[in-house]
Amino acid sequence: MTTTFRANTQRDLPRIAEKLRLSKDQLADMRAVSAVLPFRVNDYVIENLIDPDSVPNDPIFQLTFPQRGMLEEEDFRRMRDLVVKGASEPEIKLAADQIRGKLNPHPAGQMELNVPKLDGETVAGMQHKYQETVLFFPTQGQTCHAYCSYCFRWAQFIGDADLKFASREADQLVNYVRDNPQVSSVLITGGDPMVMKTQVLRRYIEPLLAAKLPNLHSIRIGTKALAYWPYRFTDGADADDFLRLISEVKAAGKHFALMAHSSHSRELEPPMAKRAVERVLNAGAVIRCQAPLIRKVNDNANVWAQLWRRQVLLGMVPYYMFVERDTGAKAYFEVPLARAYKVFTEAYSQVSGLCRTVRGPSMSASPGKVAVDGVTEVGGEKVFALKFLQGRDPAWANRLFFAKYDPKATWLSDLQPALGGERFFYEEAMEAARAESARGR
Ligand SMILES: *Cc1c(COP(=O)(O)O)cnc(C)c1O
Ligand code: SF4
């Protein structure tokens, strides 16, 4: 067992394929797909979370390894031919860029609509969509200990600088929170900010504390490290320093939360993961858990029920179940909204109230976080009851609206208004916002 971090990338696939007893064909498939979509996995994940006997159906294998079905058949064949015949790097890159361009790298208007401004200038490395919460993307935190094959941030990992949200500017973050008293929460995200050394994290967090901003109530870090690299919290001086940082945030009178990306109960089984959770909680943080519902990874009510139970058992708080976003290899992973609602409901009905802090299944769409809250009939028409959990306009929060039931729909944009409506209530406001941001550029 090694606690020195080492990431495997496309180059290491042959060695891993041997370890997982994969065939030559499977290896060639993986090489082709990983030429287009980012691939990175570390030995902790391979050794502790994947069961080689159940590959390729193993959920964590599906979560972290490139799969043939992630590309359209035609694109897959083109790339596989190039890889197998040993095509040149520029040739492979050209094909990869063309295929990526088709995969909607920027869903939900992230780049255009939610860029904050400070003194009239746009601020890089931040996103401000919901009144209370600012997202901050530290430059050094834009990678992860392993990559999820469905990640909606995939465009950030392929090295195209224009596509990255990033910032070195801790000062800008402080100034922005000070200038915007409606902001109570800073969510540091990535990638996975926990790839950064604590010393680097401190460069962002300490100025926020030193500024004594009365409106700032909480600091959160979004991370998958409890699952992909629990040693980050258990091993060595840097781990200890992170726990100290948590206590310092607490001592400054702020709430500290790890927003743990938690996809499968198996991630929380290794003793090292449990130890990591225990240490973070003992340091005074709260761990809230969220993950998307992904076909072949966790598209099963029992898996979710077990996941929420285990989270509560370890002292974590179930928070969100998301719907897989409209980007990347969505077609491979997507679960129709009707089925997502069914999985959520069947899982929810099996667990105690302690697990029912979870909300979902929720789409992070352009107008906001929209949960499928019911499938029902109104006046003889079968409908989805949808509810805003978060809205670009705070007045939309908790607002219920109806869409025509559609068993195939997988995203908000697939849905039509029900009960004779022509447009959803938020559409006019969204158009105005888009027009305004187009004028601003
Ligand atoms: C989910 C999300 C947040 C955080 O929302 P909470 O409901 O407070 O956890 C903030 N900004 C964006 C853009 C988000 O998608
Ligand atoms: S850990 Fe998060 S940011 Fe990193 S690949 Fe997975 S989903 Fe994407």
Tab-separated table of C-alpha atoms and ligand atoms in Angstrom:
chain	number	residue	atom	x	y	z
A	1	MET	CA	0.000	0.000	0.000
A	2	THR	CA	1.472	3.299	-1.051
A	3	THR	CA	0.477	6.672	0.292
A	4	THR	CA	2.541	8.619	-2.226
A	5	PHE	CA	0.182	10.004	-4.811
A	6	ARG	CA	0.711	8.816	-8.361
A	7	ALA	CA	-1.766	9.393	-11.146
A	8	ASN	CA	-2.074	7.002	-14.067
A	9	THR	CA	-2.969	8.510	-17.410
A	10	GLN	CA	-3.479	7.248	-20.943
A	11	ARG	CA	0.159	6.091	-21.137
A	12	ASP	CA	-0.357	3.751	-18.188
A	13	LEU	CA	-3.361	1.987	-19.674
A	14	PRO	CA	-1.422	-1.113	-20.817
A	15	ARG	CA	-0.097	-1.726	-17.314
A	16	ILE	CA	-3.510	-1.173	-15.736
A	17	ALA	CA	-5.206	-3.368	-18.323
A	18	GLU	CA	-2.936	-6.177	-17.226
A	19	LYS	CA	-3.709	-5.573	-13.571
A	20	LEU	CA	-7.443	-5.626	-14.277
A	21	ARG	CA	-7.077	-8.555	-16.679
A	22	LEU	CA	-8.530	-6.715	-19.675
A	23	SER	CA	-8.274	-7.980	-23.242
A	24	LYS	CA	-6.271	-6.341	-26.064
A	25	ASP	CA	-9.523	-5.154	-27.588
A	26	GLN	CA	-10.693	-3.549	-24.375
A	27	LEU	CA	-7.330	-1.824	-24.076
A	28	ALA	CA	-7.542	-0.429	-27.623
A	29	ASP	CA	-11.091	0.802	-26.908
A	30	MET	CA	-9.928	2.613	-23.797
A	31	ARG	CA	-6.987	4.174	-25.582
A	32	ALA	CA	-9.294	5.499	-28.287
A	33	VAL	CA	-11.808	7.038	-25.887
A	34	SER	CA	-9.128	8.516	-23.626
A	35	ALA	CA	-7.658	10.327	-26.626
A	36	VAL	CA	-10.845	12.427	-26.590
A	37	LEU	CA	-12.039	12.528	-22.994
A	38	PRO	CA	-9.697	13.100	-20.078
A	39	PHE	CA	-8.533	10.024	-18.173
A	40	ARG	CA	-6.708	9.899	-14.891
A	41	VAL	CA	-6.910	7.350	-12.102
A	42	ASN	CA	-4.630	6.583	-9.175
A	43	ASP	CA	-3.610	3.285	-7.637
A	44	TYR	CA	-5.704	3.788	-4.490
A	45	VAL	CA	-8.836	3.754	-6.658
A	46	ILE	CA	-7.702	0.717	-8.636
A	47	GLU	CA	-6.625	-1.265	-5.596
A	48	ASN	CA	-9.335	-0.340	-3.110
A	49	LEU	CA	-12.467	0.622	-4.986
A	50	ILE	CA	-12.549	-1.549	-8.117
A	51	ASP	CA	-13.286	-5.249	-7.955
A	52	PRO	CA	-11.311	-6.787	-10.868
A	53	ASP	CA	-13.691	-9.749	-10.945
A	54	SER	CA	-16.639	-7.549	-11.893
A	55	VAL	CA	-14.902	-5.417	-14.539
A	56	PRO	CA	-16.227	-3.985	-16.875
A	57	ASN	CA	-19.542	-3.729	-15.007
A	58	ASP	CA	-17.930	-2.691	-11.766
A	59	PRO	CA	-19.457	0.698	-10.807
A	60	ILE	CA	-16.172	2.373	-9.917
A	61	PHE	CA	-14.564	1.052	-13.095
A	62	GLN	CA	-17.450	2.637	-14.994
A	63	LEU	CA	-17.004	5.803	-12.964
A	64	THR	CA	-13.313	6.246	-13.719
A	65	PHE	CA	-12.383	4.396	-16.922
A	66	PRO	CA	-13.118	5.378	-20.512
A	67	GLN	CA	-15.813	3.213	-22.084
A	68	ARG	CA	-16.463	2.619	-25.735
A	69	GLY	CA	-20.080	3.814	-25.594
A	70	MET	CA	-18.988	7.275	-24.456
A	71	LEU	CA	-18.329	8.265	-28.043
A	72	GLU	CA	-20.704	7.992	-30.942
A	73	GLU	CA	-19.983	4.848	-32.916
A	74	GLU	CA	-18.623	6.732	-35.925
A	75	ASP	CA	-16.326	8.922	-33.807
A	76	PHE	CA	-15.228	5.933	-31.806
A	77	ARG	CA	-14.258	3.978	-34.921
A	78	ARG	CA	-12.381	6.898	-36.378
A	79	MET	CA	-10.366	7.358	-33.207
A	80	ARG	CA	-9.793	3.662	-32.667
A	81	ASP	CA	-8.428	3.288	-36.190
A	82	LEU	CA	-6.054	6.207	-35.638
A	83	VAL	CA	-4.834	4.826	-32.320
A	84	VAL	CA	-4.413	1.266	-33.564
A	85	LYS	CA	-2.509	2.262	-36.689
A	86	GLY	CA	-0.227	4.487	-34.583
A	87	ALA	CA	-1.240	7.809	-36.161
A	88	SER	CA	0.826	10.917	-35.386
A	89	GLU	CA	-0.011	13.120	-32.399
A	90	PRO	CA	-1.216	16.077	-34.497
A	91	GLU	CA	-3.502	13.776	-36.452
A	92	ILE	CA	-4.987	12.348	-33.269
A	93	LYS	CA	-5.317	15.786	-31.730
A	94	LEU	CA	-7.150	17.167	-34.735
A	95	ALA	CA	-9.671	14.340	-34.643
A	96	ALA	CA	-10.041	14.655	-30.871
A	97	ASP	CA	-10.736	18.391	-31.094
A	98	GLN	CA	-13.388	17.836	-33.738
A	99	ILE	CA	-15.133	15.199	-31.660
A	100	ARG	CA	-14.938	17.285	-28.471
A	101	GLY	CA	-16.524	20.213	-30.248
A	102	LYS	CA	-19.685	18.130	-30.616
A	103	LEU	CA	-19.895	17.347	-26.905
A	104	ASN	CA	-21.282	20.651	-25.570
A	105	PRO	CA	-18.289	21.664	-23.471
A	106	HIS	CA	-20.149	24.551	-21.778
A	107	PRO	CA	-23.573	23.562	-20.604
A	108	ALA	CA	-25.927	25.881	-18.732
A	109	GLY	CA	-24.375	29.137	-19.888
A	110	GLN	CA	-21.610	28.927	-17.312
A	111	MET	CA	-19.197	31.022	-19.306
A	112	GLU	CA	-21.513	33.811	-20.359
A	113	LEU	CA	-24.181	34.268	-17.766
A	114	ASN	CA	-22.641	33.916	-14.363
A	115	VAL	CA	-19.402	35.850	-14.538
A	116	PRO	CA	-19.208	38.322	-11.664
A	117	LYS	CA	-18.048	41.923	-11.993
A	118	LEU	CA	-15.880	43.977	-9.687
A	119	ASP	CA	-15.679	47.734	-10.329
A	120	GLY	CA	-17.227	47.124	-13.735
A	121	GLU	CA	-14.588	44.545	-14.738
A	122	THR	CA	-15.337	40.861	-15.091
A	123	VAL	CA	-13.546	38.656	-12.584
A	124	ALA	CA	-11.851	35.509	-13.817
A	125	GLY	CA	-12.001	32.346	-11.748
A	126	MET	CA	-15.344	33.058	-10.146
A	127	GLN	CA	-18.973	32.313	-10.856
A	128	HIS	CA	-21.901	33.946	-9.147
A	129	LYS	CA	-25.243	32.489	-10.089
A	130	TYR	CA	-27.222	32.124	-6.879
A	131	GLN	CA	-27.539	35.167	-4.641
A	132	GLU	CA	-26.038	33.650	-1.497
A	133	THR	CA	-23.130	31.693	-2.904
A	134	VAL	CA	-20.026	32.500	-4.900
A	135	LEU	CA	-18.069	29.746	-6.602
A	136	PHE	CA	-14.332	30.215	-6.616
A	137	PHE	CA	-11.973	28.236	-8.876
A	138	PRO	CA	-8.406	28.488	-7.604
A	139	THR	CA	-5.906	28.059	-10.414
A	140	GLN	CA	-4.016	25.232	-8.752
A	141	GLY	CA	-7.173	23.269	-7.984
A	142	GLN	CA	-8.332	22.561	-11.521
A	143	THR	CA	-7.462	18.886	-11.565
A	144	CYS	CA	-8.535	15.864	-9.502
A	145	HIS	CA	-7.013	12.790	-7.842
A	146	ALA	CA	-8.891	10.780	-10.455
A	147	TYR	CA	-11.340	11.846	-13.136
A	148	CYS	CA	-14.954	10.798	-13.275
A	149	SER	CA	-15.680	9.689	-16.779
A	150	TYR	CA	-18.938	11.679	-16.896
A	151	CYS	CA	-17.536	14.891	-15.462
A	152	PHE	CA	-19.223	18.054	-16.756
A	153	ARG	CA	-15.950	19.874	-16.104
A	154	TRP	CA	-14.155	17.735	-18.672
A	155	ALA	CA	-13.426	20.730	-20.857
A	156	GLN	CA	-11.227	22.104	-18.068
A	157	PHE	CA	-8.948	19.103	-18.054
A	158	ILE	CA	-7.875	19.026	-21.667
A	159	GLY	CA	-5.546	21.934	-21.443
A	160	ASP	CA	-7.386	24.566	-23.481
A	161	ALA	CA	-6.647	27.692	-21.465
A	162	ASP	CA	-9.652	29.624	-22.776
A	163	LEU	CA	-11.991	27.077	-21.358
A	164	LYS	CA	-10.736	27.289	-17.821
A	165	PHE	CA	-12.210	29.365	-15.099
A	166	ALA	CA	-9.314	30.092	-12.868
A	167	SER	CA	-7.934	32.760	-10.645
A	168	ARG	CA	-4.891	33.524	-8.586
A	169	GLU	CA	-6.664	36.428	-7.134
A	170	ALA	CA	-7.560	35.804	-3.537
A	171	ASP	CA	-7.827	39.574	-3.158
A	172	GLN	CA	-10.494	39.813	-5.780
A	173	LEU	CA	-12.446	37.147	-3.959
A	174	VAL	CA	-12.299	39.091	-0.700
A	175	ASN	CA	-13.246	42.345	-2.409
A	176	TYR	CA	-16.112	40.719	-4.214
A	177	VAL	CA	-17.579	39.197	-1.055
A	178	ARG	CA	-17.157	42.524	0.741
A	179	ASP	CA	-18.903	44.429	-2.065
A	180	ASN	CA	-21.755	41.946	-2.211
A	181	PRO	CA	-23.368	41.731	1.203
A	182	GLN	CA	-25.947	39.269	-0.102
A	183	VAL	CA	-23.178	36.652	-0.383
A	184	SER	CA	-22.988	34.460	2.706
A	185	SER	CA	-21.141	31.459	1.331
A	186	VAL	CA	-17.942	30.910	-0.633
A	187	LEU	CA	-17.677	27.537	-2.315
A	188	ILE	CA	-14.154	26.689	-3.407
A	189	THR	CA	-14.334	24.248	-6.249
A	190	GLY	CA	-12.475	22.883	-9.275
A	191	GLY	CA	-11.513	20.250	-10.345
A	192	ASP	CA	-10.838	19.255	-6.789
A	193	PRO	CA	-9.328	21.940	-4.549
A	194	MET	CA	-8.049	19.190	-2.251
A	195	VAL	CA	-5.311	18.442	-4.799
A	196	MET	CA	-3.740	21.636	-3.482
A	197	LYS	CA	-1.352	21.610	-0.566
A	198	THR	CA	-2.866	23.120	2.559
A	199	GLN	CA	-0.389	25.953	2.332
A	200	VAL	CA	-1.878	26.908	-1.039
A	201	LEU	CA	-5.443	26.592	0.230
A	202	ARG	CA	-4.466	28.905	3.057
A	203	ARG	CA	-3.600	31.614	0.535
A	204	TYR	CA	-7.260	31.774	-0.395
A	205	ILE	CA	-8.926	31.050	2.932
A	206	GLU	CA	-6.803	33.111	5.319
A	207	PRO	CA	-7.511	36.450	3.568
A	208	LEU	CA	-11.234	35.672	3.751
A	209	LEU	CA	-10.933	35.207	7.511
A	210	ALA	CA	-8.581	38.144	8.020
A	211	ALA	CA	-11.032	40.464	6.251
A	212	LYS	CA	-13.613	39.763	8.987
A	213	LEU	CA	-16.509	39.952	6.556
A	214	PRO	CA	-19.696	39.938	8.612
A	215	ASN	CA	-21.797	38.702	5.674
A	216	LEU	CA	-19.597	35.649	5.103
A	217	HIS	CA	-21.059	32.781	7.114
A	218	SER	CA	-19.598	29.712	5.512
A	219	ILE	CA	-16.669	28.430	3.542
A	220	ARG	CA	-17.107	25.223	1.620
A	221	ILE	CA	-14.794	23.051	-0.399
A	222	GLY	CA	-16.188	20.754	-3.064
A	223	THR	CA	-14.151	17.553	-3.188
A	224	LYS	CA	-14.042	13.947	-4.261
A	225	ALA	CA	-10.891	13.258	-2.246
A	226	LEU	CA	-12.647	11.276	0.504
A	227	ALA	CA	-13.392	8.736	-2.211
A	228	TYR	CA	-10.381	9.076	-4.525
A	229	TRP	CA	-7.547	9.930	-2.131
A	230	PRO	CA	-8.513	9.765	1.563
A	231	TYR	CA	-4.824	10.018	2.541
A	232	ARG	CA	-5.234	13.729	1.861
A	233	PHE	CA	-6.946	13.863	5.259
A	234	THR	CA	-5.088	11.180	7.163
A	235	ASP	CA	-1.477	11.049	6.147
A	236	GLY	CA	1.360	13.334	7.111
A	237	ALA	CA	1.938	16.945	8.072
A	238	ASP	CA	-0.118	18.408	5.230
A	239	ALA	CA	-3.203	16.455	6.298
A	240	ASP	CA	-2.744	17.627	9.881
A	241	ASP	CA	-2.365	21.184	8.667
A	242	PHE	CA	-5.655	20.932	6.772
A	243	LEU	CA	-7.424	19.845	9.954
A	244	ARG	CA	-5.861	22.845	11.695
A	245	LEU	CA	-7.158	25.089	8.935
A	246	ILE	CA	-10.670	23.761	9.569
A	247	SER	CA	-10.374	24.679	13.258
A	248	GLU	CA	-9.119	28.132	12.313
A	249	VAL	CA	-12.154	28.727	10.113
A	250	LYS	CA	-14.345	27.583	12.999
A	251	ALA	CA	-12.457	29.794	15.466
A	252	ALA	CA	-13.111	32.775	13.163
A	253	GLY	CA	-16.814	32.081	13.669
A	254	LYS	CA	-17.518	30.604	10.230
A	255	HIS	CA	-19.135	27.345	9.259
A	256	PHE	CA	-16.883	24.988	7.336
A	257	ALA	CA	-18.297	22.301	5.065
A	258	LEU	CA	-16.775	19.735	2.794
A	259	MET	CA	-19.170	19.178	-0.090
A	260	ALA	CA	-18.252	15.578	-0.735
A	261	HIS	CA	-18.890	14.098	-4.114
A	262	SER	CA	-20.112	10.691	-2.991
A	263	SER	CA	-21.298	8.331	-5.724
A	264	HIS	CA	-21.334	4.837	-4.283
A	265	SER	CA	-21.284	3.318	-0.802
A	266	ARG	CA	-18.216	1.338	-1.747
A	267	GLU	CA	-16.204	4.568	-1.681
A	268	LEU	CA	-16.891	4.811	2.040
A	269	GLU	CA	-15.925	1.248	2.912
A	270	PRO	CA	-12.103	1.295	2.998
A	271	PRO	CA	-10.842	1.868	6.563
A	272	MET	CA	-8.794	4.816	5.305
A	273	ALA	CA	-11.914	6.554	3.958
A	274	LYS	CA	-13.734	6.106	7.275
A	275	ARG	CA	-10.717	7.431	9.105
A	276	ALA	CA	-10.632	10.476	6.802
A	277	VAL	CA	-14.303	11.223	7.478
A	278	GLU	CA	-13.781	10.859	11.204
A	279	ARG	CA	-10.798	13.216	11.244
A	280	VAL	CA	-12.546	15.914	9.203
A	281	LEU	CA	-15.618	15.749	11.442
A	282	ASN	CA	-13.526	15.833	14.604
A	283	ALA	CA	-11.814	18.967	13.338
A	284	GLY	CA	-15.202	20.700	13.318
A	285	ALA	CA	-16.338	20.509	9.710
A	286	VAL	CA	-19.646	19.234	8.408
A	287	ILE	CA	-19.585	16.903	5.411
A	288	ARG	CA	-22.515	17.216	3.006
A	289	CYS	CA	-22.777	14.644	0.258
A	290	GLN	CA	-23.874	14.996	-3.328
A	291	ALA	CA	-23.510	13.112	-6.595
A	292	PRO	CA	-25.214	12.677	-9.923
A	293	LEU	CA	-27.306	9.668	-10.794
A	294	ILE	CA	-25.279	7.846	-13.423
A	295	ARG	CA	-26.274	4.886	-15.519
A	296	LYS	CA	-24.048	1.880	-14.773
A	297	VAL	CA	-22.583	3.575	-11.696
A	298	ASN	CA	-25.474	4.161	-9.309
A	299	ASP	CA	-28.742	3.923	-11.267
A	300	ASN	CA	-30.370	1.739	-8.686
A	301	ALA	CA	-32.541	2.668	-5.695
A	302	ASN	CA	-30.852	0.178	-3.363
A	303	VAL	CA	-27.443	1.627	-4.153
A	304	TRP	CA	-28.623	5.111	-3.174
A	305	ALA	CA	-30.410	3.916	-0.046
A	306	GLN	CA	-27.257	2.125	1.019
A	307	LEU	CA	-25.139	5.164	0.175
A	308	TRP	CA	-27.288	7.563	2.243
A	309	ARG	CA	-27.409	5.112	5.168
A	310	ARG	CA	-23.667	4.759	5.177
A	311	GLN	CA	-23.181	8.504	4.965
A	312	VAL	CA	-25.424	9.027	7.997
A	313	LEU	CA	-23.745	6.162	9.840
A	314	LEU	CA	-20.400	7.917	9.409
A	315	GLY	CA	-21.837	11.284	10.449
A	316	MET	CA	-22.150	12.828	6.989
A	317	VAL	CA	-25.234	14.634	5.668
A	318	PRO	CA	-26.977	13.558	2.428
A	319	TYR	CA	-27.491	16.772	0.421
A	320	TYR	CA	-28.195	16.511	-3.333
A	321	MET	CA	-28.895	13.843	-5.945
A	322	PHE	CA	-28.175	15.404	-9.338
A	323	VAL	CA	-29.287	14.516	-12.821
A	324	GLU	CA	-26.381	13.919	-15.216
A	325	ARG	CA	-25.671	17.113	-17.111
A	326	ASP	CA	-26.111	17.824	-20.783
A	327	THR	CA	-22.456	17.594	-21.749
A	328	GLY	CA	-19.668	15.161	-22.601
A	329	ALA	CA	-20.560	11.510	-22.786
A	330	LYS	CA	-24.086	12.231	-21.617
A	331	ALA	CA	-25.692	9.741	-23.947
A	332	TYR	CA	-23.747	6.950	-22.294
A	333	PHE	CA	-24.573	7.899	-18.720
A	334	GLU	CA	-27.928	9.593	-18.869
A	335	VAL	CA	-30.975	8.389	-17.020
A	336	PRO	CA	-34.400	9.713	-18.099
A	337	LEU	CA	-35.986	12.119	-15.625
A	338	ALA	CA	-38.906	9.765	-15.081
A	339	ARG	CA	-36.549	6.999	-14.057
A	340	ALA	CA	-34.417	9.327	-11.940
A	341	TYR	CA	-37.548	10.311	-10.041
A	342	LYS	CA	-38.405	6.649	-9.536
A	343	VAL	CA	-34.918	5.746	-8.279
A	344	PHE	CA	-34.938	8.716	-5.909
A	345	THR	CA	-38.391	7.912	-4.566
A	346	GLU	CA	-37.713	4.209	-4.085
A	347	ALA	CA	-34.470	4.974	-2.292
A	348	TYR	CA	-36.029	7.760	-0.201
A	349	SER	CA	-38.846	5.482	0.913
A	350	GLN	CA	-36.380	2.933	2.333
A	351	VAL	CA	-34.444	5.226	4.638
A	352	SER	CA	-35.026	7.019	7.918
A	353	GLY	CA	-35.647	10.724	8.201
A	354	LEU	CA	-31.977	11.226	9.016
A	355	CYS	CA	-31.167	10.406	5.393
A	356	ARG	CA	-33.984	12.550	4.011
A	357	THR	CA	-31.958	15.718	4.145
A	358	VAL	CA	-31.211	14.776	0.554
A	359	ARG	CA	-32.989	16.662	-2.251
A	360	GLY	CA	-33.387	15.757	-5.864
A	361	PRO	CA	-33.170	14.490	-8.457
A	362	SER	CA	-32.028	17.958	-9.441
A	363	MET	CA	-30.865	19.452	-12.730
A	364	SER	CA	-28.300	22.259	-12.596
A	365	ALA	CA	-29.774	24.011	-15.592
A	366	SER	CA	-29.411	27.594	-16.855
A	367	PRO	CA	-32.289	29.037	-14.835
A	368	GLY	CA	-31.379	27.162	-11.662
A	369	LYS	CA	-31.372	23.906	-9.787
A	370	VAL	CA	-34.635	22.259	-10.753
A	371	ALA	CA	-35.823	19.112	-8.980
A	372	VAL	CA	-38.261	16.597	-10.363
A	373	ASP	CA	-40.651	16.727	-7.452
A	374	GLY	CA	-43.405	14.459	-8.694
A	375	VAL	CA	-45.084	12.606	-11.501
A	376	THR	CA	-48.779	13.167	-11.226
A	377	GLU	CA	-52.019	14.065	-12.998
A	378	VAL	CA	-53.540	17.507	-13.087
A	379	GLY	CA	-56.938	17.883	-14.713
A	380	GLY	CA	-56.487	14.563	-16.510
A	381	GLU	CA	-53.051	15.461	-17.915
A	382	LYS	CA	-49.971	13.500	-16.887
A	383	VAL	CA	-47.280	15.920	-15.758
A	384	PHE	CA	-43.924	16.313	-14.079
A	385	ALA	CA	-44.120	18.543	-11.031
A	386	LEU	CA	-40.856	20.483	-11.026
A	387	LYS	CA	-39.495	22.692	-8.317
A	388	PHE	CA	-36.728	25.268	-8.170
A	389	LEU	CA	-34.301	24.464	-5.366
A	390	GLN	CA	-32.141	27.408	-6.469
A	391	GLY	CA	-32.910	30.054	-9.049
A	392	ARG	CA	-30.869	32.678	-10.870
A	393	ASP	CA	-33.625	34.878	-9.529
A	394	PRO	CA	-33.942	34.147	-5.804
A	395	ALA	CA	-37.700	34.665	-6.072
A	396	TRP	CA	-37.883	31.413	-8.052
A	397	ALA	CA	-36.695	29.275	-5.130
A	398	ASN	CA	-39.246	26.727	-3.960
A	399	ARG	CA	-41.511	27.604	-6.888
A	400	LEU	CA	-43.444	24.713	-8.369
A	401	PHE	CA	-44.275	24.409	-12.067
A	402	PHE	CA	-45.513	21.730	-14.421
A	403	ALA	CA	-44.185	20.124	-17.583
A	404	LYS	CA	-45.801	17.567	-19.858
A	405	TYR	CA	-44.809	14.092	-18.798
A	406	ASP	CA	-42.273	12.674	-21.225
A	407	PRO	CA	-40.772	9.274	-20.423
A	408	LYS	CA	-37.737	9.929	-22.628
A	409	ALA	CA	-36.827	13.435	-21.479
A	410	THR	CA	-33.434	13.641	-19.782
A	411	TRP	CA	-33.062	17.394	-19.241
A	412	LEU	CA	-35.088	20.525	-18.616
A	413	SER	CA	-34.576	21.622	-22.216
A	414	ASP	CA	-36.386	18.467	-23.409
A	415	LEU	CA	-39.556	19.452	-21.554
A	416	GLN	CA	-42.680	21.302	-22.698
A	417	PRO	CA	-45.001	23.322	-20.502
A	418	ALA	CA	-48.101	21.430	-19.365
A	419	LEU	CA	-51.713	22.498	-18.890
A	420	GLY	CA	-51.848	24.567	-22.059
A	421	GLY	CA	-48.913	26.813	-21.132
A	422	GLU	CA	-46.798	28.207	-23.977
A	423	ARG	CA	-43.587	28.900	-22.111
A	424	PHE	CA	-42.194	28.177	-18.706
A	425	PHE	CA	-42.525	31.142	-16.360
A	426	TYR	CA	-38.769	31.793	-16.258
A	427	GLU	CA	-38.099	31.766	-20.010
A	428	GLU	CA	-38.664	35.442	-20.650
A	429	ALA	CA	-36.300	36.407	-17.845
A	430	MET	CA	-33.683	33.985	-19.186
A	431	GLU	CA	-33.889	35.481	-22.650
A	432	ALA	CA	-33.433	38.934	-21.221
A	433	ALA	CA	-30.397	37.769	-19.229
A	434	ARG	CA	-28.828	36.195	-22.314
A	435	ALA	CA	-29.448	39.315	-24.378
A	436	GLU	CA	-27.930	41.479	-21.674
A	437	SER	CA	-24.819	39.352	-21.396
A	438	ALA	CA	-24.433	39.364	-25.198
A	439	ARG	CA	-24.531	43.186	-25.120
A	440	GLY	CA	-21.979	43.259	-22.312
A	441	ARG	CA	-19.384	41.366	-24.369
B	1	LIG	C1	-25.144	24.168	-6.685
B	1	LIG	C2	-24.531	25.452	-6.912
B	1	LIG	C3	-24.213	26.297	-5.847
B	1	LIG	C4	-24.424	25.907	-4.413
B	1	LIG	O1	-25.795	25.764	-4.144
B	1	LIG	P1	-26.326	25.280	-2.744
B	1	LIG	O2	-27.734	24.915	-2.989
B	1	LIG	O3	-26.158	26.435	-1.805
B	1	LIG	O4	-25.475	24.134	-2.320
B	1	LIG	C5	-23.676	27.531	-6.133
B	1	LIG	N1	-23.453	27.946	-7.407
B	1	LIG	C6	-23.761	27.153	-8.454
B	1	LIG	C7	-23.522	27.666	-9.840
B	1	LIG	C8	-24.294	25.885	-8.242
B	1	LIG	O5	-24.591	25.118	-9.302
B	2	SF4	S1	-14.035	14.749	-8.957
B	2	SF4	FE1	-15.531	16.283	-9.633
B	2	SF4	S2	-14.399	17.733	-10.901
B	2	SF4	FE2	-13.125	15.876	-10.661
B	2	SF4	S3	-13.629	14.606	-12.411
B	2	SF4	FE3	-14.995	13.962	-10.791
B	2	SF4	S4	-16.858	15.187	-11.084
B	2	SF4	FE4	-15.203	16.155	-12.257
